[in-house]
Amino acid sequence: MKQLLLTFTFALPFFFFGQKKQVFQGKLIYQIEIQDTNLRSQFPTSIMTVYTNDTIVRIDNTTSQLGSQSLILHTLLNKSYLLLQTPKGNFAIQTNHNAAKNQDSVAYTPKYTYKKLKKRQRYLSFKLKRLAVENANFKTPLTFLYDPTLSPKYINAFLDFPGLPYVYYLATPDGIFKYSLIKRENFIPKKETFGLPEDYKKVSFEDFLKEMVPENQVVPKD
């Protein structure tokens, strides 16, 4: 059941180094594609949409295994809710995105290390910087493209990186997924974008498991 959180809980603690980042408000749309072509029938190309007013982030994602999910994350308070629709109802699961306090959230993710590359690369209408990124699941270092003027907090990933990744790769138990920005829009999202729907029940992750698993069934710890 902890795989319900794998889509989103790969963040590191909220601290940043280097230059002050610009404020971004608007929408980011990423295309997600598994790199193993033999698995593309099981994991078809999908879309991740990010909305932010700079302080609060909403990430909408759809997977073939778990369906639609939304993460609403307050980047200053480090509090979040994972919104899930299930046959037993709609739930807003309270999640802890402070990796220093919640080791389970990043335990499955091998460490990413990076080296800055000198030449920039044109991508869409942006001239981006490059990183050579290593991970235990990568056969060779992979090239990430990032915007050094924006914080990585908007995608809730690689928070120790020097900017917002526009093209990046995530290693998961299912394989390596490539995330590619396909559209960026600058605007101020409506306040209700970041609210919890009234028909969603607020629960802790432990209470959510109790709701989903029959009383006579043992919930595995791992």
PDB file of N, CA and C in Angstrom, residues 28-87:
ATOM      1  N   LEU A  28       2.859  24.097 -15.064  1.00  0.00           N
ATOM      2  CA  LEU A  28       3.885  23.325 -15.769  1.00  0.00           C
ATOM      3  C   LEU A  28       3.267  21.992 -16.176  1.00  0.00           C
ATOM      4  N   ILE A  29       3.463  21.594 -17.420  1.00  0.00           N
ATOM      5  CA  ILE A  29       2.941  20.307 -17.885  1.00  0.00           C
ATOM      6  C   ILE A  29       4.114  19.453 -18.357  1.00  0.00           C
ATOM      7  N   TYR A  30       4.227  18.262 -17.764  1.00  0.00           N
ATOM      8  CA  TYR A  30       5.296  17.326 -18.107  1.00  0.00           C
ATOM      9  C   TYR A  30       4.718  16.070 -18.761  1.00  0.00           C
ATOM     10  N   GLN A  31       5.440  15.563 -19.747  1.00  0.00           N
ATOM     11  CA  GLN A  31       5.132  14.251 -20.313  1.00  0.00           C
ATOM     12  C   GLN A  31       6.016  13.223 -19.619  1.00  0.00           C
ATOM     13  N   ILE A  32       5.407  12.080 -19.256  1.00  0.00           N
ATOM     14  CA  ILE A  32       6.136  11.032 -18.526  1.00  0.00           C
ATOM     15  C   ILE A  32       6.184   9.781 -19.400  1.00  0.00           C
ATOM     16  N   GLU A  33       7.376   9.228 -19.569  1.00  0.00           N
ATOM     17  CA  GLU A  33       7.540   8.056 -20.430  1.00  0.00           C
ATOM     18  C   GLU A  33       8.582   7.116 -19.830  1.00  0.00           C
ATOM     19  N   ILE A  34       8.229   5.839 -19.703  1.00  0.00           N
ATOM     20  CA  ILE A  34       9.183   4.871 -19.201  1.00  0.00           C
ATOM     21  C   ILE A  34      10.241   4.606 -20.268  1.00  0.00           C
ATOM     22  N   GLN A  35      11.476   4.413 -19.835  1.00  0.00           N
ATOM     23  CA  GLN A  35      12.579   4.299 -20.776  1.00  0.00           C
ATOM     24  C   GLN A  35      12.730   2.902 -21.365  1.00  0.00           C
ATOM     25  N   ASP A  36      12.288   1.887 -20.658  1.00  0.00           N
ATOM     26  CA  ASP A  36      12.336   0.522 -21.166  1.00  0.00           C
ATOM     27  C   ASP A  36      11.188   0.330 -22.158  1.00  0.00           C
ATOM     28  N   THR A  37      11.504   0.249 -23.436  1.00  0.00           N
ATOM     29  CA  THR A  37      10.461   0.146 -24.463  1.00  0.00           C
ATOM     30  C   THR A  37       9.613  -1.115 -24.305  1.00  0.00           C
ATOM     31  N   ASN A  38      10.165  -2.148 -23.688  1.00  0.00           N
ATOM     32  CA  ASN A  38       9.409  -3.391 -23.483  1.00  0.00           C
ATOM     33  C   ASN A  38       8.286  -3.233 -22.460  1.00  0.00           C
ATOM     34  N   LEU A  39       8.336  -2.161 -21.680  1.00  0.00           N
ATOM     35  CA  LEU A  39       7.335  -1.958 -20.630  1.00  0.00           C
ATOM     36  C   LEU A  39       6.309  -0.887 -20.986  1.00  0.00           C
ATOM     37  N   ARG A  40       6.391  -0.336 -22.184  1.00  0.00           N
ATOM     38  CA  ARG A  40       5.513   0.788 -22.526  1.00  0.00           C
ATOM     39  C   ARG A  40       4.056   0.383 -22.694  1.00  0.00           C
ATOM     40  N   SER A  41       3.806  -0.893 -22.941  1.00  0.00           N
ATOM     41  CA  SER A  41       2.411  -1.330 -22.987  1.00  0.00           C
ATOM     42  C   SER A  41       1.806  -1.341 -21.583  1.00  0.00           C
ATOM     43  N   GLN A  42       2.643  -1.592 -20.566  1.00  0.00           N
ATOM     44  CA  GLN A  42       2.184  -1.584 -19.180  1.00  0.00           C
ATOM     45  C   GLN A  42       2.152  -0.173 -18.601  1.00  0.00           C
ATOM     46  N   PHE A  43       3.055   0.686 -19.081  1.00  0.00           N
ATOM     47  CA  PHE A  43       3.160   2.051 -18.573  1.00  0.00           C
ATOM     48  C   PHE A  43       3.087   3.029 -19.746  1.00  0.00           C
ATOM     49  N   PRO A  44       1.901   3.269 -20.259  1.00  0.00           N
ATOM     50  CA  PRO A  44       1.774   4.190 -21.387  1.00  0.00           C
ATOM     51  C   PRO A  44       2.157   5.610 -21.001  1.00  0.00           C
ATOM     52  N   THR A  45       2.490   6.402 -21.999  1.00  0.00           N
ATOM     53  CA  THR A  45       2.856   7.797 -21.759  1.00  0.00           C
ATOM     54  C   THR A  45       1.735   8.522 -21.013  1.00  0.00           C
ATOM     55  N   SER A  46       2.098   9.300 -20.022  1.00  0.00           N
ATOM     56  CA  SER A  46       1.109  10.022 -19.212  1.00  0.00           C
ATOM     57  C   SER A  46       1.547  11.470 -19.024  1.00  0.00           C
ATOM     58  N   ILE A  47       0.721  12.229 -18.331  1.00  0.00           N
ATOM     59  CA  ILE A  47       0.945  13.653 -18.143  1.00  0.00           C
ATOM     60  C   ILE A  47       0.937  13.999 -16.659  1.00  0.00           C
ATOM     61  N   MET A  48       1.849  14.863 -16.253  1.00  0.00           N
ATOM     62  CA  MET A  48       1.846  15.430 -14.905  1.00  0.00           C
ATOM     63  C   MET A  48       1.662  16.944 -15.043  1.00  0.00           C
ATOM     64  N   THR A  49       0.671  17.477 -14.332  1.00  0.00           N
ATOM     65  CA  THR A  49       0.388  18.900 -14.388  1.00  0.00           C
ATOM     66  C   THR A  49       0.628  19.524 -13.017  1.00  0.00           C
ATOM     67  N   VAL A  50       1.382  20.605 -13.008  1.00  0.00           N
ATOM     68  CA  VAL A  50       1.749  21.290 -11.771  1.00  0.00           C
ATOM     69  C   VAL A  50       1.158  22.701 -11.780  1.00  0.00           C
ATOM     70  N   TYR A  51       0.433  23.036 -10.714  1.00  0.00           N
ATOM     71  CA  TYR A  51      -0.062  24.397 -10.514  1.00  0.00           C
ATOM     72  C   TYR A  51       0.611  24.967  -9.273  1.00  0.00           C
ATOM     73  N   THR A  52       0.968  26.246  -9.314  1.00  0.00           N
ATOM     74  CA  THR A  52       1.579  26.840  -8.128  1.00  0.00           C
ATOM     75  C   THR A  52       1.327  28.335  -8.064  1.00  0.00           C
ATOM     76  N   ASN A  53       1.176  28.841  -6.839  1.00  0.00           N
ATOM     77  CA  ASN A  53       1.164  30.284  -6.595  1.00  0.00           C
ATOM     78  C   ASN A  53       2.457  30.687  -5.908  1.00  0.00           C
ATOM     79  N   ASP A  54       3.460  29.832  -6.025  1.00  0.00           N
ATOM     80  CA  ASP A  54       4.806  29.936  -5.450  1.00  0.00           C
ATOM     81  C   ASP A  54       4.878  29.351  -4.051  1.00  0.00           C
ATOM     82  N   THR A  55       3.861  29.539  -3.225  1.00  0.00           N
ATOM     83  CA  THR A  55       3.876  29.009  -1.865  1.00  0.00           C
ATOM     84  C   THR A  55       3.226  27.630  -1.790  1.00  0.00           C
ATOM     85  N   ILE A  56       2.124  27.449  -2.506  1.00  0.00           N
ATOM     86  CA  ILE A  56       1.408  26.176  -2.516  1.00  0.00           C
ATOM     87  C   ILE A  56       1.523  25.554  -3.904  1.00  0.00           C
ATOM     88  N   VAL A  57       1.716  24.245  -3.928  1.00  0.00           N
ATOM     89  CA  VAL A  57       1.866  23.505  -5.180  1.00  0.00           C
ATOM     90  C   VAL A  57       0.800  22.425  -5.239  1.00  0.00           C
ATOM     91  N   ARG A  58       0.181  22.282  -6.403  1.00  0.00           N
ATOM     92  CA  ARG A  58      -0.715  21.150  -6.655  1.00  0.00           C
ATOM     93  C   ARG A  58      -0.161  20.370  -7.835  1.00  0.00           C
ATOM     94  N   ILE A  59       0.052  19.061  -7.628  1.00  0.00           N
ATOM     95  CA  ILE A  59       0.578  18.194  -8.677  1.00  0.00           C
ATOM     96  C   ILE A  59      -0.473  17.140  -9.002  1.00  0.00           C
ATOM     97  N   ASP A  60      -0.959  17.157 -10.239  1.00  0.00           N
ATOM     98  CA  ASP A  60      -1.931  16.168 -10.710  1.00  0.00           C
ATOM     99  C   ASP A  60      -1.219  15.144 -11.564  1.00  0.00           C
ATOM    100  N   ASN A  61      -1.433  13.878 -11.261  1.00  0.00           N
ATOM    101  CA  ASN A  61      -0.735  12.801 -11.941  1.00  0.00           C
ATOM    102  C   ASN A  61      -1.688  11.632 -12.137  1.00  0.00           C
ATOM    103  N   THR A  62      -1.479  10.889 -13.204  1.00  0.00           N
ATOM    104  CA  THR A  62      -2.283   9.696 -13.469  1.00  0.00           C
ATOM    105  C   THR A  62      -1.364   8.544 -13.813  1.00  0.00           C
ATOM    106  N   THR A  63      -1.567   7.407 -13.155  1.00  0.00           N
ATOM    107  CA  THR A  63      -0.801   6.209 -13.466  1.00  0.00           C
ATOM    108  C   THR A  63      -1.757   5.086 -13.823  1.00  0.00           C
ATOM    109  N   SER A  64      -1.262   4.132 -14.622  1.00  0.00           N
ATOM    110  CA  SER A  64      -2.113   3.014 -15.028  1.00  0.00           C
ATOM    111  C   SER A  64      -2.446   2.110 -13.847  1.00  0.00           C
ATOM    112  N   GLN A  65      -1.584   2.108 -12.819  1.00  0.00           N
ATOM    113  CA  GLN A  65      -1.811   1.236 -11.662  1.00  0.00           C
ATOM    114  C   GLN A  65      -2.720   1.884 -10.616  1.00  0.00           C
ATOM    115  N   LEU A  66      -2.533   3.201 -10.381  1.00  0.00           N
ATOM    116  CA  LEU A  66      -3.197   3.843  -9.258  1.00  0.00           C
ATOM    117  C   LEU A  66      -4.258   4.846  -9.670  1.00  0.00           C
ATOM    118  N   GLY A  67      -4.399   5.091 -10.960  1.00  0.00           N
ATOM    119  CA  GLY A  67      -5.392   6.055 -11.407  1.00  0.00           C
ATOM    120  C   GLY A  67      -4.944   7.485 -11.148  1.00  0.00           C
ATOM    121  N   SER A  68      -5.930   8.378 -10.978  1.00  0.00           N
ATOM    122  CA  SER A  68      -5.633   9.801 -10.787  1.00  0.00           C
ATOM    123  C   SER A  68      -5.267  10.086  -9.334  1.00  0.00           C
ATOM    124  N   GLN A  69      -4.235  10.903  -9.169  1.00  0.00           N
ATOM    125  CA  GLN A  69      -3.803  11.332  -7.853  1.00  0.00           C
ATOM    126  C   GLN A  69      -3.488  12.815  -7.916  1.00  0.00           C
ATOM    127  N   SER A  70      -3.685  13.501  -6.808  1.00  0.00           N
ATOM    128  CA  SER A  70      -3.284  14.902  -6.700  1.00  0.00           C
ATOM    129  C   SER A  70      -2.572  15.105  -5.379  1.00  0.00           C
ATOM    130  N   LEU A  71      -1.500  15.871  -5.426  1.00  0.00           N
ATOM    131  CA  LEU A  71      -0.766  16.226  -4.218  1.00  0.00           C
ATOM    132  C   LEU A  71      -0.878  17.728  -4.038  1.00  0.00           C
ATOM    133  N   ILE A  72      -1.348  18.166  -2.865  1.00  0.00           N
ATOM    134  CA  ILE A  72      -1.391  19.584  -2.534  1.00  0.00           C
ATOM    135  C   ILE A  72      -0.378  19.810  -1.418  1.00  0.00           C
ATOM    136  N   LEU A  73       0.618  20.631  -1.715  1.00  0.00           N
ATOM    137  CA  LEU A  73       1.785  20.770  -0.829  1.00  0.00           C
ATOM    138  C   LEU A  73       2.031  22.229  -0.497  1.00  0.00           C
ATOM    139  N   HIS A  74       2.105  22.529   0.797  1.00  0.00           N
ATOM    140  CA  HIS A  74       2.473  23.864   1.256  1.00  0.00           C
ATOM    141  C   HIS A  74       3.984  23.857   1.483  1.00  0.00           C
ATOM    142  N   THR A  75       4.725  24.594   0.649  1.00  0.00           N
ATOM    143  CA  THR A  75       6.185  24.486   0.677  1.00  0.00           C
ATOM    144  C   THR A  75       6.820  25.139   1.890  1.00  0.00           C
ATOM    145  N   LEU A  76       6.144  26.096   2.518  1.00  0.00           N
ATOM    146  CA  LEU A  76       6.710  26.745   3.693  1.00  0.00           C
ATOM    147  C   LEU A  76       6.414  25.956   4.962  1.00  0.00           C
ATOM    148  N   LEU A  77       5.180  25.491   5.090  1.00  0.00           N
ATOM    149  CA  LEU A  77       4.796  24.718   6.268  1.00  0.00           C
ATOM    150  C   LEU A  77       5.215  23.258   6.155  1.00  0.00           C
ATOM    151  N   ASN A  78       5.590  22.826   4.927  1.00  0.00           N
ATOM    152  CA  ASN A  78       6.012  21.446   4.689  1.00  0.00           C
ATOM    153  C   ASN A  78       4.908  20.452   5.061  1.00  0.00           C
ATOM    154  N   LYS A  79       3.674  20.822   4.749  1.00  0.00           N
ATOM    155  CA  LYS A  79       2.524  19.954   4.988  1.00  0.00           C
ATOM    156  C   LYS A  79       1.854  19.658   3.659  1.00  0.00           C
ATOM    157  N   SER A  80       1.256  18.485   3.568  1.00  0.00           N
ATOM    158  CA  SER A  80       0.654  18.128   2.292  1.00  0.00           C
ATOM    159  C   SER A  80      -0.485  17.130   2.472  1.00  0.00           C
ATOM    160  N   TYR A  81      -1.306  17.064   1.416  1.00  0.00           N
ATOM    161  CA  TYR A  81      -2.379  16.079   1.337  1.00  0.00           C
ATOM    162  C   TYR A  81      -2.301  15.384  -0.011  1.00  0.00           C
ATOM    163  N   LEU A  82      -2.445  14.077   0.008  1.00  0.00           N
ATOM    164  CA  LEU A  82      -2.532  13.285  -1.210  1.00  0.00           C
ATOM    165  C   LEU A  82      -4.003  12.945  -1.427  1.00  0.00           C
ATOM    166  N   LEU A  83      -4.566  13.391  -2.546  1.00  0.00           N
ATOM    167  CA  LEU A  83      -5.974  13.164  -2.842  1.00  0.00           C
ATOM    168  C   LEU A  83      -6.129  11.916  -3.697  1.00  0.00           C
ATOM    169  N   LEU A  84      -6.952  10.976  -3.216  1.00  0.00           N
ATOM    170  CA  LEU A  84      -7.170   9.723  -3.932  1.00  0.00           C
ATOM    171  C   LEU A  84      -8.662   9.419  -4.037  1.00  0.00           C
ATOM    172  N   GLN A  85      -9.062   8.914  -5.196  1.00  0.00           N
ATOM    173  CA  GLN A  85     -10.414   8.408  -5.390  1.00  0.00           C
ATOM    174  C   GLN A  85     -10.352   6.886  -5.357  1.00  0.00           C
ATOM    175  N   THR A  86     -11.150   6.261  -4.505  1.00  0.00           N
ATOM    176  CA  THR A  86     -11.139   4.812  -4.357  1.00  0.00           C
ATOM    177  C   THR A  86     -12.573   4.295  -4.371  1.00  0.00           C
ATOM    178  N   PRO A  87     -12.753   2.975  -4.560  1.00  0.00           N
ATOM    179  CA  PRO A  87     -14.106   2.403  -4.491  1.00  0.00           C
ATOM    180  C   PRO A  87     -14.768   2.605  -3.134  1.00  0.00           C
TER     181      PRO A  87
END
